[in-house]
mmCIF file of N, CA and C and ligand atoms in Angstrom:
data_model
loop_
_atom_site.group_PDB
_atom_site.id
_atom_site.type_symbol
_atom_site.label_atom_id
_atom_site.label_comp_id
_atom_site.label_asym_id
_atom_site.label_seq_id
_atom_site.Cartn_x
_atom_site.Cartn_y
_atom_site.Cartn_z
ATOM 1 N N MET P 1 99.112 -29.866 107.297
ATOM 2 C CA MET P 1 100.355 -30.613 107.163
ATOM 3 C C MET P 1 100.142 -31.767 106.190
ATOM 4 N N PRO P 2 101.065 -31.940 105.279
ATOM 5 C CA PRO P 2 100.944 -33.074 104.363
ATOM 6 C C PRO P 2 101.202 -34.386 105.108
ATOM 7 N N ALA P 3 100.590 -35.431 104.626
ATOM 8 C CA ALA P 3 100.746 -36.752 105.233
ATOM 9 C C ALA P 3 102.125 -37.325 104.920
ATOM 10 N N LEU P 4 102.548 -38.229 105.768
ATOM 11 C CA LEU P 4 103.764 -38.984 105.484
ATOM 12 C C LEU P 4 103.422 -40.139 104.566
ATOM 13 N N TYR P 5 104.353 -40.473 103.678
ATOM 14 C CA TYR P 5 104.192 -41.706 102.926
ATOM 15 C C TYR P 5 105.532 -42.387 102.788
ATOM 16 N N SER P 6 105.503 -43.648 102.508
ATOM 17 C CA SER P 6 106.691 -44.499 102.562
ATOM 18 C C SER P 6 107.816 -43.978 101.666
ATOM 19 N N GLY P 7 109.004 -43.921 102.220
ATOM 20 C CA GLY P 7 110.184 -43.601 101.439
ATOM 21 C C GLY P 7 110.524 -42.132 101.326
ATOM 22 N N ARG P 8 109.676 -41.246 101.817
ATOM 23 C CA ARG P 8 109.913 -39.801 101.704
ATOM 24 C C ARG P 8 109.704 -39.129 103.056
ATOM 25 N N THR P 9 110.397 -38.023 103.224
ATOM 26 C CA THR P 9 110.114 -37.180 104.370
ATOM 27 C C THR P 9 108.918 -36.285 104.040
ATOM 28 N N ARG P 10 108.360 -35.641 105.040
ATOM 29 C CA ARG P 10 107.206 -34.766 104.810
ATOM 30 C C ARG P 10 107.636 -33.585 103.930
ATOM 31 N N HIS P 11 106.844 -33.256 102.926
ATOM 32 C CA HIS P 11 107.205 -32.188 101.991
ATOM 33 C C HIS P 11 105.956 -31.677 101.284
ATOM 34 N N ILE P 12 106.095 -30.536 100.655
ATOM 35 C CA ILE P 12 105.042 -30.024 99.784
ATOM 36 C C ILE P 12 105.660 -29.687 98.432
ATOM 37 N N HIS P 13 104.878 -29.848 97.394
ATOM 38 C CA HIS P 13 105.301 -29.503 96.039
ATOM 39 C C HIS P 13 104.852 -28.081 95.735
ATOM 40 N N VAL P 14 105.735 -27.329 95.126
ATOM 41 C CA VAL P 14 105.398 -25.950 94.778
ATOM 42 C C VAL P 14 105.874 -25.634 93.363
ATOM 43 N N LYS P 15 105.178 -24.694 92.740
ATOM 44 C CA LYS P 15 105.595 -24.148 91.455
ATOM 45 C C LYS P 15 105.656 -22.638 91.601
ATOM 46 N N VAL P 16 106.715 -22.048 91.063
ATOM 47 C CA VAL P 16 106.908 -20.603 91.129
ATOM 48 C C VAL P 16 107.191 -20.119 89.708
ATOM 49 N N GLN P 17 106.573 -18.989 89.346
ATOM 50 C CA GLN P 17 106.801 -18.456 88.006
ATOM 51 C C GLN P 17 106.740 -16.942 88.027
ATOM 52 N N ALA P 18 107.797 -16.321 87.567
ATOM 53 C CA ALA P 18 107.769 -14.878 87.329
ATOM 54 C C ALA P 18 107.072 -14.648 85.990
ATOM 55 N N PRO P 19 106.522 -13.479 85.780
ATOM 56 C CA PRO P 19 105.830 -13.207 84.517
ATOM 57 C C PRO P 19 106.735 -13.477 83.305
ATOM 58 N N ASN P 20 106.219 -14.246 82.374
ATOM 59 C CA ASN P 20 106.905 -14.554 81.109
ATOM 60 C C ASN P 20 108.227 -15.296 81.301
ATOM 61 N N ARG P 21 108.337 -16.054 82.370
ATOM 62 C CA ARG P 21 109.548 -16.828 82.645
ATOM 63 C C ARG P 21 109.161 -18.289 82.846
ATOM 64 N N PRO P 22 110.135 -19.197 82.750
ATOM 65 C CA PRO P 22 109.818 -20.618 82.949
ATOM 66 C C PRO P 22 109.319 -20.902 84.367
ATOM 67 N N VAL P 23 108.578 -21.983 84.494
ATOM 68 C CA VAL P 23 108.076 -22.416 85.795
ATOM 69 C C VAL P 23 109.180 -23.174 86.526
ATOM 70 N N LEU P 24 109.403 -22.805 87.777
ATOM 71 C CA LEU P 24 110.289 -23.565 88.653
ATOM 72 C C LEU P 24 109.414 -24.496 89.484
ATOM 73 N N THR P 25 109.644 -25.796 89.384
ATOM 74 C CA THR P 25 108.927 -26.785 90.193
ATOM 75 C C THR P 25 109.910 -27.384 91.182
ATOM 76 N N THR P 26 109.549 -27.359 92.453
ATOM 77 C CA THR P 26 110.448 -27.895 93.471
ATOM 78 C C THR P 26 109.625 -28.407 94.651
ATOM 79 N N GLN P 27 110.301 -28.782 95.705
ATOM 80 C CA GLN P 27 109.644 -29.252 96.920
ATOM 81 C C GLN P 27 110.205 -28.466 98.086
ATOM 82 N N LEU P 28 109.380 -28.252 99.099
ATOM 83 C CA LEU P 28 109.822 -27.609 100.331
ATOM 84 C C LEU P 28 109.653 -28.593 101.475
ATOM 85 N N TYR P 29 110.546 -28.497 102.447
ATOM 86 C CA TYR P 29 110.612 -29.482 103.524
ATOM 87 C C TYR P 29 110.338 -28.836 104.872
ATOM 88 N N PHE P 30 109.997 -29.667 105.837
ATOM 89 C CA PHE P 30 109.613 -29.199 107.166
ATOM 90 C C PHE P 30 110.769 -29.384 108.145
ATOM 91 N N PRO P 31 111.118 -28.326 108.883
ATOM 92 C CA PRO P 31 112.197 -28.448 109.858
ATOM 93 C C PRO P 31 111.806 -29.408 110.986
ATOM 94 N N GLY P 32 112.779 -30.112 111.488
ATOM 95 C CA GLY P 32 112.554 -30.994 112.630
ATOM 96 C C GLY P 32 111.963 -32.339 112.298
ATOM 97 N N GLU P 33 111.785 -32.653 111.029
ATOM 98 C CA GLU P 33 111.235 -33.959 110.644
ATOM 99 C C GLU P 33 112.328 -35.018 110.753
ATOM 100 N N PRO P 34 112.096 -36.078 111.543
ATOM 101 C CA PRO P 34 113.130 -37.120 111.676
ATOM 102 C C PRO P 34 113.541 -37.737 110.339
ATOM 103 N N ALA P 35 112.618 -37.835 109.393
ATOM 104 C CA ALA P 35 112.919 -38.503 108.122
ATOM 105 C C ALA P 35 113.716 -37.626 107.157
ATOM 106 N N ASN P 36 113.947 -36.355 107.490
ATOM 107 C CA ASN P 36 114.730 -35.499 106.585
ATOM 108 C C ASN P 36 116.096 -36.104 106.301
ATOM 109 N N GLN P 37 116.738 -36.627 107.331
ATOM 110 C CA GLN P 37 118.109 -37.123 107.190
ATOM 111 C C GLN P 37 118.184 -38.411 106.374
ATOM 112 N N ASP P 38 117.064 -39.093 106.214
ATOM 113 C CA ASP P 38 117.061 -40.369 105.486
ATOM 114 C C ASP P 38 116.504 -40.241 104.073
ATOM 115 N N ASP P 39 116.078 -39.037 103.688
ATOM 116 C CA ASP P 39 115.471 -38.836 102.376
ATOM 117 C C ASP P 39 116.569 -38.420 101.388
ATOM 118 N N GLY P 40 116.761 -39.203 100.362
ATOM 119 C CA GLY P 40 117.859 -38.984 99.435
ATOM 120 C C GLY P 40 117.792 -37.705 98.637
ATOM 121 N N ILE P 41 116.604 -37.098 98.498
ATOM 122 C CA ILE P 41 116.519 -35.854 97.730
ATOM 123 C C ILE P 41 116.218 -34.647 98.610
ATOM 124 N N PHE P 42 116.191 -34.837 99.930
ATOM 125 C CA PHE P 42 116.025 -33.711 100.851
ATOM 126 C C PHE P 42 117.176 -32.739 100.659
ATOM 127 N N ARG P 43 116.861 -31.428 100.703
ATOM 128 C CA ARG P 43 117.893 -30.385 100.612
ATOM 129 C C ARG P 43 117.633 -29.359 101.707
ATOM 130 N N ARG P 44 118.631 -29.178 102.534
ATOM 131 C CA ARG P 44 118.500 -28.274 103.679
ATOM 132 C C ARG P 44 118.097 -26.859 103.260
ATOM 133 N N GLU P 45 118.577 -26.398 102.103
ATOM 134 C CA GLU P 45 118.256 -25.047 101.654
ATOM 135 C C GLU P 45 116.788 -24.887 101.242
ATOM 136 N N LEU P 46 116.047 -25.984 101.220
ATOM 137 C CA LEU P 46 114.627 -25.924 100.883
ATOM 138 C C LEU P 46 113.736 -26.140 102.104
ATOM 139 N N LEU P 47 114.276 -25.903 103.300
ATOM 140 C CA LEU P 47 113.468 -25.998 104.518
ATOM 141 C C LEU P 47 112.561 -24.780 104.654
ATOM 142 N N LEU P 48 111.318 -25.030 105.038
ATOM 143 C CA LEU P 48 110.399 -23.937 105.361
ATOM 144 C C LEU P 48 110.922 -23.163 106.565
ATOM 145 N N GLU P 49 110.533 -21.899 106.648
ATOM 146 C CA GLU P 49 110.953 -21.031 107.748
ATOM 147 C C GLU P 49 109.727 -20.584 108.538
ATOM 148 N N ASN P 50 109.972 -20.258 109.794
ATOM 149 C CA ASN P 50 108.918 -19.670 110.645
ATOM 150 C C ASN P 50 107.672 -20.548 110.726
ATOM 151 N N LEU P 51 107.856 -21.837 110.790
ATOM 152 C CA LEU P 51 106.719 -22.760 110.908
ATOM 153 C C LEU P 51 106.055 -22.561 112.268
ATOM 154 N N ARG P 52 104.750 -22.328 112.260
ATOM 155 C CA ARG P 52 104.047 -22.058 113.519
ATOM 156 C C ARG P 52 102.584 -22.467 113.398
ATOM 157 N N ASP P 53 101.975 -22.686 114.542
ATOM 158 C CA ASP P 53 100.557 -23.039 114.603
ATOM 159 C C ASP P 53 99.712 -21.803 114.345
ATOM 160 N N ARG P 54 98.668 -22.000 113.600
ATOM 161 C CA ARG P 54 97.698 -20.949 113.332
ATOM 162 C C ARG P 54 96.308 -21.552 113.463
ATOM 163 N N ALA P 55 95.304 -20.727 113.602
ATOM 164 C CA ALA P 55 93.934 -21.228 113.675
ATOM 165 C C ALA P 55 93.638 -22.071 112.434
ATOM 166 N N GLY P 56 93.242 -23.295 112.660
ATOM 167 C CA GLY P 56 92.884 -24.169 111.558
ATOM 168 C C GLY P 56 94.045 -24.865 110.883
ATOM 169 N N GLY P 57 95.269 -24.688 111.383
ATOM 170 C CA GLY P 57 96.384 -25.377 110.742
ATOM 171 C C GLY P 57 97.722 -24.815 111.154
ATOM 172 N N ARG P 58 98.665 -24.845 110.228
ATOM 173 C CA ARG P 58 99.988 -24.317 110.486
ATOM 174 C C ARG P 58 100.351 -23.359 109.362
ATOM 175 N N GLN P 59 101.330 -22.478 109.631
ATOM 176 C CA GLN P 59 101.751 -21.488 108.643
ATOM 177 C C GLN P 59 103.267 -21.465 108.626
ATOM 178 N N ALA P 60 103.838 -21.230 107.447
ATOM 179 C CA ALA P 60 105.287 -21.132 107.307
ATOM 180 C C ALA P 60 105.587 -20.175 106.167
ATOM 181 N N SER P 61 106.860 -19.859 106.018
ATOM 182 C CA SER P 61 107.265 -18.990 104.915
ATOM 183 C C SER P 61 108.492 -19.576 104.230
ATOM 184 N N PHE P 62 108.732 -19.087 103.037
ATOM 185 C CA PHE P 62 109.927 -19.446 102.284
ATOM 186 C C PHE P 62 110.188 -18.316 101.298
ATOM 187 N N THR P 63 111.432 -17.899 101.185
ATOM 188 C CA THR P 63 111.779 -16.815 100.275
ATOM 189 C C THR P 63 112.397 -17.385 99.003
ATOM 190 N N PHE P 64 111.733 -17.173 97.887
ATOM 191 C CA PHE P 64 112.276 -17.562 96.589
ATOM 192 C C PHE P 64 112.998 -16.359 95.991
ATOM 193 N N VAL P 65 114.176 -16.583 95.460
ATOM 194 C CA VAL P 65 114.917 -15.547 94.752
ATOM 195 C C VAL P 65 115.052 -16.015 93.310
ATOM 196 N N LEU P 66 114.456 -15.274 92.401
ATOM 197 C CA LEU P 66 114.451 -15.653 90.984
ATOM 198 C C LEU P 66 115.472 -14.812 90.239
ATOM 199 N N ASP P 67 116.307 -15.457 89.452
ATOM 200 C CA ASP P 67 117.301 -14.783 88.641
ATOM 201 C C ASP P 67 116.634 -14.356 87.339
ATOM 202 N N LEU P 68 116.255 -13.076 87.262
ATOM 203 C CA LEU P 68 115.551 -12.569 86.093
ATOM 204 C C LEU P 68 116.509 -11.869 85.164
HETATM 205 FE FE1 FE2 A 101 105.447 -35.713 96.925
#
């Protein structure tokens, strides 16, 4: 889990790229975080899905749909 820091809700930075296409850089957010509602750039459509505990940490998924 990423650490909290002042002024932002918990998030991770990601980059996605289809072959020979531009890089999409965005952030993904964690469901149930109290600070989501106070973060000015939080977007509900970028919430991680299926967040669950796994050995050694946590696991989640997110489906990216690229317009090719
Ligand atoms: Fe960040």
